[in-house]
GROMACS .gro file of C-alpha atoms in nm:
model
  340
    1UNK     CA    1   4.024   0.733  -3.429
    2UNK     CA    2   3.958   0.574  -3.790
    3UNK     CA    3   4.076   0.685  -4.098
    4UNK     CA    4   3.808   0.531  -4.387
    5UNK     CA    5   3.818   0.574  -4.776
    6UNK     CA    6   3.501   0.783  -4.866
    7UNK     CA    7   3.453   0.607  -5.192
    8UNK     CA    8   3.397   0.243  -5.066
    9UNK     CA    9   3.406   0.289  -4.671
   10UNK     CA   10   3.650   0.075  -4.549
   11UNK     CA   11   3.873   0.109  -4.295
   12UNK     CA   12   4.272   0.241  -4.419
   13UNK     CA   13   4.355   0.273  -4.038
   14UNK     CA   14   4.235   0.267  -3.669
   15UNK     CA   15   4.444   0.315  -3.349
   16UNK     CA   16   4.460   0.150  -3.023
   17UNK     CA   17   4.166   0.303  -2.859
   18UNK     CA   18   3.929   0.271  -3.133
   19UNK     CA   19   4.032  -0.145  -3.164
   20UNK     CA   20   3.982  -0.099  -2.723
   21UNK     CA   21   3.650   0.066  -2.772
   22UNK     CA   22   3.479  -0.167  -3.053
   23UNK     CA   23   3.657  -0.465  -2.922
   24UNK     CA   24   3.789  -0.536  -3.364
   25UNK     CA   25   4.184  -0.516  -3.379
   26UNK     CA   26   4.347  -0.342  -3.633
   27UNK     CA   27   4.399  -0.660  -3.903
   28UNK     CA   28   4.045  -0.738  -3.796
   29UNK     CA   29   3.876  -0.375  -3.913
   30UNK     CA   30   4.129  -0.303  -4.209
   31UNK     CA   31   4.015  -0.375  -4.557
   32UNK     CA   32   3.612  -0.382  -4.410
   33UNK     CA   33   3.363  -0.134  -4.358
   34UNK     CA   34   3.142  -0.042  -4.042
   35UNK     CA   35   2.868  -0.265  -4.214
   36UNK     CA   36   3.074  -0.517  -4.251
   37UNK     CA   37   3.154  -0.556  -3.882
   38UNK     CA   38   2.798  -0.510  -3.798
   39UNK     CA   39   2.902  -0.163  -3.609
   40UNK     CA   40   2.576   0.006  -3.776
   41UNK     CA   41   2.287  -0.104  -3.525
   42UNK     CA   42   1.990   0.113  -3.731
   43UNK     CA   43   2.121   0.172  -4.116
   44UNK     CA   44   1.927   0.495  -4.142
   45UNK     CA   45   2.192   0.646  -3.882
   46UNK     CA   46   2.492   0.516  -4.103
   47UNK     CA   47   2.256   0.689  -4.423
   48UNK     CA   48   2.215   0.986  -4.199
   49UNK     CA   49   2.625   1.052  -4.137
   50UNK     CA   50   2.724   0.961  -4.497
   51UNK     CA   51   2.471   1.249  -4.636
   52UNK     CA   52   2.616   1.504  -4.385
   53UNK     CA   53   2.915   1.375  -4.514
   54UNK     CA   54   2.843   1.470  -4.852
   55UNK     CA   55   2.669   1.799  -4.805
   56UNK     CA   56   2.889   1.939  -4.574
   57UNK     CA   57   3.207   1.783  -4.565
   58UNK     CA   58   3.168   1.678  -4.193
   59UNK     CA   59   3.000   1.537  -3.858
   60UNK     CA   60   2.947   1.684  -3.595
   61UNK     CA   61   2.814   1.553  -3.249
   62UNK     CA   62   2.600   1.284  -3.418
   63UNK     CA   63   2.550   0.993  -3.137
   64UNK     CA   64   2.440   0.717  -3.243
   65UNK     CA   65   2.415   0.362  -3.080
   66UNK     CA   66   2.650   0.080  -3.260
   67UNK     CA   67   2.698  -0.275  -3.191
   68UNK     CA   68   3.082  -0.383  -3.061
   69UNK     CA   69   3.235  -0.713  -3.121
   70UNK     CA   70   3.133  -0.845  -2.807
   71UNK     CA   71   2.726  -0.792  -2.913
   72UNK     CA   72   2.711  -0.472  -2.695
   73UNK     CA   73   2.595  -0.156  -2.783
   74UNK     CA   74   2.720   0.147  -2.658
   75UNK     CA   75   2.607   0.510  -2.736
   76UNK     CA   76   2.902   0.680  -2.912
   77UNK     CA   77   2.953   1.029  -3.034
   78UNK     CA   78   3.068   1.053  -3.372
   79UNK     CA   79   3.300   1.413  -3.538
   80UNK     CA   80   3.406   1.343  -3.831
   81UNK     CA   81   3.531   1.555  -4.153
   82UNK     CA   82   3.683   1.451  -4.535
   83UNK     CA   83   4.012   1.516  -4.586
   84UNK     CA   84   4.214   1.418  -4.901
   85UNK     CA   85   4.558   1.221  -4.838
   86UNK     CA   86   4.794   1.149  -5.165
   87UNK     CA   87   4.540   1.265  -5.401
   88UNK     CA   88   4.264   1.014  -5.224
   89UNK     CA   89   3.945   1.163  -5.016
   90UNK     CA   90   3.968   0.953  -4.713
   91UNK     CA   91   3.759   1.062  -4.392
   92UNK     CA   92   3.904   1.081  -3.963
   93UNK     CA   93   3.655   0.999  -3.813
   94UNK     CA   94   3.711   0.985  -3.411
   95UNK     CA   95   3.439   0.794  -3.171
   96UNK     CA   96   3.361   0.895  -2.798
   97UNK     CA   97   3.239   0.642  -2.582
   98UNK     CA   98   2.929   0.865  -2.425
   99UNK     CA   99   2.747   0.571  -2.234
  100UNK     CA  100   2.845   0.660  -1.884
  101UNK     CA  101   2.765   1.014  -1.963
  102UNK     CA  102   2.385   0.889  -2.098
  103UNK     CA  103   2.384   0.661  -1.799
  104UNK     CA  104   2.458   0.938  -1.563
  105UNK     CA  105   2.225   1.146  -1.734
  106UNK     CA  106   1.933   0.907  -1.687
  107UNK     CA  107   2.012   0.825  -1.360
  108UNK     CA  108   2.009   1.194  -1.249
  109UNK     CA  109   1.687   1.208  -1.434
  110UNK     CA  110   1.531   0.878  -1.268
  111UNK     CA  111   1.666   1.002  -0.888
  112UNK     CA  112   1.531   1.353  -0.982
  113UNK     CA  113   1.187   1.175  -1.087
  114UNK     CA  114   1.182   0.943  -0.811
  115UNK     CA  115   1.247   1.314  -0.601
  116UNK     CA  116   0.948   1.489  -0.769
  117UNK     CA  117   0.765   1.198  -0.678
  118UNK     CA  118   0.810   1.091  -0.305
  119UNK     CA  119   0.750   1.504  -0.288
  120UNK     CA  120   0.450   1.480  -0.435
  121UNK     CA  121   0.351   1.186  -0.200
  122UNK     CA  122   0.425   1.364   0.094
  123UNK     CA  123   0.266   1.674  -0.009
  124UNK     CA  124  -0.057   1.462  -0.035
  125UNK     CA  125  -0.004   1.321   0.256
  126UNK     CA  126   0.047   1.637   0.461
  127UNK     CA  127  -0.264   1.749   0.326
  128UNK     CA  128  -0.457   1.503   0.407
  129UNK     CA  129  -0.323   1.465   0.756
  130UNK     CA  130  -0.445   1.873   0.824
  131UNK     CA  131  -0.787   1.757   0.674
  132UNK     CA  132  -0.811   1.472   0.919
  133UNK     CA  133  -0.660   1.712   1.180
  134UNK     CA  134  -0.918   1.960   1.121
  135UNK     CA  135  -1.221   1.735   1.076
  136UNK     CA  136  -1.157   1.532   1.349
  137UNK     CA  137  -1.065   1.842   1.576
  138UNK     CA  138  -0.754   1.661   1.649
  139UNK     CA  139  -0.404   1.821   1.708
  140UNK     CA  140  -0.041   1.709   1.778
  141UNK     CA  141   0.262   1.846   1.956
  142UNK     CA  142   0.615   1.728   1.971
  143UNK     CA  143   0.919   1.847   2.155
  144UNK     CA  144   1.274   1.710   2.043
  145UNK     CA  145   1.607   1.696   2.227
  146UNK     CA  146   1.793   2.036   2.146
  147UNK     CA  147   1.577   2.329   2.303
  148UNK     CA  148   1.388   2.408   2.059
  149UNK     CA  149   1.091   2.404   2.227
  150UNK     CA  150   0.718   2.282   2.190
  151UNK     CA  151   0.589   2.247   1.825
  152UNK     CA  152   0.245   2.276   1.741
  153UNK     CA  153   0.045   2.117   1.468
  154UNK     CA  154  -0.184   2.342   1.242
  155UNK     CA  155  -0.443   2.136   1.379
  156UNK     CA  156  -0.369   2.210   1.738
  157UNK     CA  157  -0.293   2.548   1.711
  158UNK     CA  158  -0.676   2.603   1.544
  159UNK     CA  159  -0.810   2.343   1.817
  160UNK     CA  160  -0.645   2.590   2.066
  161UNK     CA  161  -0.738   2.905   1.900
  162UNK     CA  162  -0.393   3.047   1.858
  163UNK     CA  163  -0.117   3.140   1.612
  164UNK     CA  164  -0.183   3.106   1.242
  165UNK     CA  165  -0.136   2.796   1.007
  166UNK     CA  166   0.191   2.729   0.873
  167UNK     CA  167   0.350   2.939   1.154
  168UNK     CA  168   0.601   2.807   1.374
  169UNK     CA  169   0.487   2.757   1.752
  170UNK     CA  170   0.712   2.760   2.049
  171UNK     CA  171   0.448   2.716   2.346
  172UNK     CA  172   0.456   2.563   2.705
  173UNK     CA  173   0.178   2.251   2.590
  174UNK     CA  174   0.007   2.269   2.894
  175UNK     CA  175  -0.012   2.667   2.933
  176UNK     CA  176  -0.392   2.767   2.935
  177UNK     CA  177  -0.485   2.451   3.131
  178UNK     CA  178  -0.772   2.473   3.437
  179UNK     CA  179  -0.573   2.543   3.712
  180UNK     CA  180  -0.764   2.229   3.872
  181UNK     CA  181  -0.650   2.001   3.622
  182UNK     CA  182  -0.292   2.146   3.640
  183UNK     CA  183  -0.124   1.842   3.849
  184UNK     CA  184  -0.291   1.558   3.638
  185UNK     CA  185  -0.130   1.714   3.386
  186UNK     CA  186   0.172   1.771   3.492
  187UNK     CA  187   0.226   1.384   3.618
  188UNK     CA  188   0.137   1.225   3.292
  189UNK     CA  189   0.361   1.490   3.144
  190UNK     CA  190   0.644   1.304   3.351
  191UNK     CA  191   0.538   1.002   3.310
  192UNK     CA  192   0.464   0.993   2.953
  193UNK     CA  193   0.381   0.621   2.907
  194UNK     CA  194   0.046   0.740   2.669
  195UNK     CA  195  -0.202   0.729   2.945
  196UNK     CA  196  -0.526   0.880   2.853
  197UNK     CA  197  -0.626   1.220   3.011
  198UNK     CA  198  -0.896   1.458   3.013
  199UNK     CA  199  -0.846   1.854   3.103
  200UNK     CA  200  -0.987   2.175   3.070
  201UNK     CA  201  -0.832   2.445   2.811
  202UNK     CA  202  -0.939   2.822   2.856
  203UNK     CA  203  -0.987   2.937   2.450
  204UNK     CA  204  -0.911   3.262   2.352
  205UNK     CA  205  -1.318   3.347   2.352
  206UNK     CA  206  -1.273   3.232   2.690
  207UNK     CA  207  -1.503   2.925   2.660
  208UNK     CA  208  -1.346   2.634   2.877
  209UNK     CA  209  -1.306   2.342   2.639
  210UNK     CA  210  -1.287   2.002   2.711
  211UNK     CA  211  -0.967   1.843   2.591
  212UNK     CA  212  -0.823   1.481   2.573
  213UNK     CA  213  -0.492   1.412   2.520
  214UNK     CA  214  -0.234   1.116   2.542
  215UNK     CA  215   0.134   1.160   2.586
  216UNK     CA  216   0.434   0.976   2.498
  217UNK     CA  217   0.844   0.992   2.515
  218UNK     CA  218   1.010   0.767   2.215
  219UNK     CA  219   1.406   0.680   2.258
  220UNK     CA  220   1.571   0.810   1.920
  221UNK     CA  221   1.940   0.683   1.857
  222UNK     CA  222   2.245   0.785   2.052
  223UNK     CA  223   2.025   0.842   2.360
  224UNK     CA  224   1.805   1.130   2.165
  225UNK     CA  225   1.435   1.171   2.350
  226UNK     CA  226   1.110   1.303   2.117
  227UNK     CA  227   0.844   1.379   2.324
  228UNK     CA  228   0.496   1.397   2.139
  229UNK     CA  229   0.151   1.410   2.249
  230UNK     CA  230  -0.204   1.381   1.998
  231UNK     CA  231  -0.503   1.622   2.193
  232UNK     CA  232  -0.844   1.609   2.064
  233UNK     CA  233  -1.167   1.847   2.164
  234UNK     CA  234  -1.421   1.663   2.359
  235UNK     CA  235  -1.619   1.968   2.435
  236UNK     CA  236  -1.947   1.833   2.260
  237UNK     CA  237  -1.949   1.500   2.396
  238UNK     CA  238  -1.816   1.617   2.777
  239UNK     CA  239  -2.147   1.819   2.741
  240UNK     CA  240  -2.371   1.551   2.620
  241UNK     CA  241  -2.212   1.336   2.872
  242UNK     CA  242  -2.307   1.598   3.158
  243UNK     CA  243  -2.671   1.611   3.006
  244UNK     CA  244  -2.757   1.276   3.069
  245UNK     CA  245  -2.598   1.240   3.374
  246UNK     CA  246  -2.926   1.260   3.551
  247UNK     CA  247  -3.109   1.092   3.296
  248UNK     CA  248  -3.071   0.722   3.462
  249UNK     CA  249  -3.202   0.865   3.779
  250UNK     CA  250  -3.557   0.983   3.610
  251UNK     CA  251  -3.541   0.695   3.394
  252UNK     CA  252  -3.529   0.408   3.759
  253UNK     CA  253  -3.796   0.657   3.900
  254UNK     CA  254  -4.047   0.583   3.585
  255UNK     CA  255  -4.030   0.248   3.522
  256UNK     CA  256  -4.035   0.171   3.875
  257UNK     CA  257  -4.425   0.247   3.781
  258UNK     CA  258  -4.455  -0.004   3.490
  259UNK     CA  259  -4.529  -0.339   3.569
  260UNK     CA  260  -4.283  -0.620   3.444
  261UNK     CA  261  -3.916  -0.545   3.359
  262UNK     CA  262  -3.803  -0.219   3.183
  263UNK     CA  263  -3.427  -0.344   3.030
  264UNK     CA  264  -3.166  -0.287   2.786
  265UNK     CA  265  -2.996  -0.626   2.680
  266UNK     CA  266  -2.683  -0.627   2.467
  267UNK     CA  267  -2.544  -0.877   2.293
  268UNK     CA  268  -2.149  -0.848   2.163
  269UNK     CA  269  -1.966  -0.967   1.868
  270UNK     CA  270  -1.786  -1.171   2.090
  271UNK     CA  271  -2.086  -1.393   2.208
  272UNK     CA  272  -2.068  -1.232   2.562
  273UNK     CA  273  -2.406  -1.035   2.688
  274UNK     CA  274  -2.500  -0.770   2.965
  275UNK     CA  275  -2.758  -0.561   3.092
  276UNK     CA  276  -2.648  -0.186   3.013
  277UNK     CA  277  -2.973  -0.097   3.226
  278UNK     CA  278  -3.236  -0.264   3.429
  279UNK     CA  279  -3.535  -0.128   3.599
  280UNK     CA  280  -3.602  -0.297   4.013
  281UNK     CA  281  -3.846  -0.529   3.891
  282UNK     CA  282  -3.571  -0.744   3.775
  283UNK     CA  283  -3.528  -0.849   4.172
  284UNK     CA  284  -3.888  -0.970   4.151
  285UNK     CA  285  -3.818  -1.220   3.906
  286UNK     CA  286  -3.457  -1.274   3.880
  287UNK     CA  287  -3.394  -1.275   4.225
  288UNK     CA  288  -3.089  -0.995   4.127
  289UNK     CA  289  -3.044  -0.610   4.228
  290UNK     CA  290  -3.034  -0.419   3.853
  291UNK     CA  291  -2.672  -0.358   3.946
  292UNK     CA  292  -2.568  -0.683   3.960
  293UNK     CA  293  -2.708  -0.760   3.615
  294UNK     CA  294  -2.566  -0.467   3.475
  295UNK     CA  295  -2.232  -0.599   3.623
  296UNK     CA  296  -2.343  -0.977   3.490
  297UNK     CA  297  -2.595  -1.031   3.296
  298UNK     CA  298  -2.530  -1.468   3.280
  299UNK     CA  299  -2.614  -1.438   3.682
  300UNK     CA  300  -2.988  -1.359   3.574
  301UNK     CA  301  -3.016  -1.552   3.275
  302UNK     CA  302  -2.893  -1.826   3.458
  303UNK     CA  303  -3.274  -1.896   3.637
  304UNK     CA  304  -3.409  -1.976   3.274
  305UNK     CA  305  -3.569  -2.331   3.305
  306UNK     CA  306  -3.321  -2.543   3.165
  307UNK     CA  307  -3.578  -2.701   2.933
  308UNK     CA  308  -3.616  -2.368   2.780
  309UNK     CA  309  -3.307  -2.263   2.750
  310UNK     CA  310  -3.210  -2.372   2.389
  311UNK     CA  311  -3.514  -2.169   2.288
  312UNK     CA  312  -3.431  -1.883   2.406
  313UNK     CA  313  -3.071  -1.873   2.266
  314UNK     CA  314  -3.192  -1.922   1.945
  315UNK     CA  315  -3.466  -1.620   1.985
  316UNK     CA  316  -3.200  -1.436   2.122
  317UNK     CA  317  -2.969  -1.526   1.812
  318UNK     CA  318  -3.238  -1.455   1.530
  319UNK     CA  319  -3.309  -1.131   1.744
  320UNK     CA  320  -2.956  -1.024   1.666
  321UNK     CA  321  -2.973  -1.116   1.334
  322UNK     CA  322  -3.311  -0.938   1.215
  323UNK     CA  323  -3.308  -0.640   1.499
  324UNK     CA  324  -3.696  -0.683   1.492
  325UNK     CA  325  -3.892  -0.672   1.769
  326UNK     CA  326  -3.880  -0.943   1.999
  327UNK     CA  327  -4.144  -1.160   2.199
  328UNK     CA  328  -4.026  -1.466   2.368
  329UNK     CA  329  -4.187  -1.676   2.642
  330UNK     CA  330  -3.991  -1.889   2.857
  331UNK     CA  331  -3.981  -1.981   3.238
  332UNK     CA  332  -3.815  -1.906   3.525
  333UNK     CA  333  -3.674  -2.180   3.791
  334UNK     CA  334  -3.603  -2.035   4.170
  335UNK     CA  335  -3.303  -2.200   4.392
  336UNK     CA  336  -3.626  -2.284   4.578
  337UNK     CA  337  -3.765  -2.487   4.314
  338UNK     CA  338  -4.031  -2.253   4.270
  339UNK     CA  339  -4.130  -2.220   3.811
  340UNK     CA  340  -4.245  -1.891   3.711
   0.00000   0.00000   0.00000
């Protein structure tokens, strides 16, 4: 509390908690105003009080920020009202320390931001793991310590045909399996070291679907298990898979016509090269079965004439680099000694 003169401002009294708040003792402060001790930070808010002084005879909740002795500044709260003492209009003016309270206050409002936010994030991050579960025909279960059961993912649960989003799912995760596939399931259900594994799924329009999945147990703290497992549908490519299954059959039985070498060479990233297919003219000239240079392709590039070898690394090399059509001539040296 202060007790100040109205005509000229200065201090006629303070007590102990006002000289502990400001830091100014009592023979410090008496005899001076707030301007004086520098207490005004902004003089518009010491204008502000003085004219609600004057029109109303008092102040009410005004906080203001003022500067201690120390430099500080601290957001007070300022009541004040004009009394008159011996004849003499004086005003008591009493101070509240509201920092902590601001600082509390902005804190709240920073942790409730910082709240709003992260919620936000994850929000957008939900919903654009459902995308990627439903464009990518993906899924995910997991199954926690505590019997509550097998939860599904939206995306699983529309993979599999059953329940609705946002719905809780308590299901057996391999229930609806081919009864064929039933014990390959089952083991790398036990086992559950994220082995992959295809199996059958009978969908509600009772179309078999072709599912892979890969399972895994994860030790939580205190000895907890989660068991989770990601499933995608495979359907499409199972049956494109099954379509060309007889396709390298037909393919060895025409080019077995064509004279010369019908191949497929492939060169990696990695620098290393193979023979994804080769027709049986290959035996004719590079003295190996096609399997054998499917299984190692350096084996038949190994007979090139070692003259001409450079050459053809270098066609090879551009080849890779252009993916134009290649022509290359270059010779062929037998263990027998025999140049072709």
């Amino acid at each position: 509390m202060a007790l100040i003169r109205l005509s000229n401002q200065l201090f006629e009294d303070v007590n102990v908690e006002w000289e502990r708040l400001t830091g100014y003792s009592r023979q410090e402060a008496v005899g001076h105003s707030a301007s004086e001790l520098g207490l005004w930070v902004d003089p518009a808010d010491q204008a502000r009080a003085m004219a609600s002084l004057a029109e109303q005879q008092s102040v009410h909740g005004f906080k203001v920020r003022q500067r201690m002795r120390s430099g500080q500044q601290r957001l007070v709260r300022i009541d004040a009202r004009v009394i008159e003492l011996s004849g003499v209009a004086c005003v008591i003016s009493v101070l509240t320390d509201v920092t902590p309270e601001r600082l509390a206050q902005e804190a709240q409002r920073a942790g409730e931001l910082i709240q709003h936010r992260a919620n936000e994030q994850l929000q957008q991050q939900l919903e654009l793991y459902a995308v990627t579960e439903s464009l990518g025909r993906v899924g995910h279960w997991l199954e926690a310590d505590g019997g509550q059961g097998v939860q599904w993912s939206d995306g699983l649960k529309q993979l599999a045909g059953m329940g609705d989003p946002g719905e809780m799912a308590d299901l057996p995760s391999g229930e609806g399996g081919h009864p064929d596939d039933h014990e390959a399931y089952a083991r790398d259900h036990v086992r559950m070291d994220g082995s992959e594994l295809e199996f059958r799924w009978l969908h509600p329009d009772q179309r078999w679907r072709w599912l892979r999945t890969r399972m895994r147990r994860q030790e939580r703290s205190a000895g907890a298990t989660t068991a989770f497992g990601v499933v995608q549908d495979i359907t499409a490519e199972h049956e494109a898979r099954m379509a060309l299954q007889g396709q390298p059959e037909f393919i060895q039985k025409i080019t077995a016509q064509v004279p010369g070498v019908v191949y497929q060479f492939e060169l990696r990233p990695d620098g290393a090269t193979s023979f994804p297919y080769a027709s049986e003219a290959i035996r004719d000239i590079f003295l190996v079965s096609p399997q054998e240079a499917r299984a190692d392709a350096p084996t038949a590039l190994a007979l090139a004439h070692p003259d001409d070898i450079a050459a053809l690394s270098t066609s090879i090399e551009v080849l890779a680099r252009t993916l134009t059509p290649w022509n290359h001539e270059f010779r062929i040296r037998h263990p027998d000694g025999v140049v072709v």
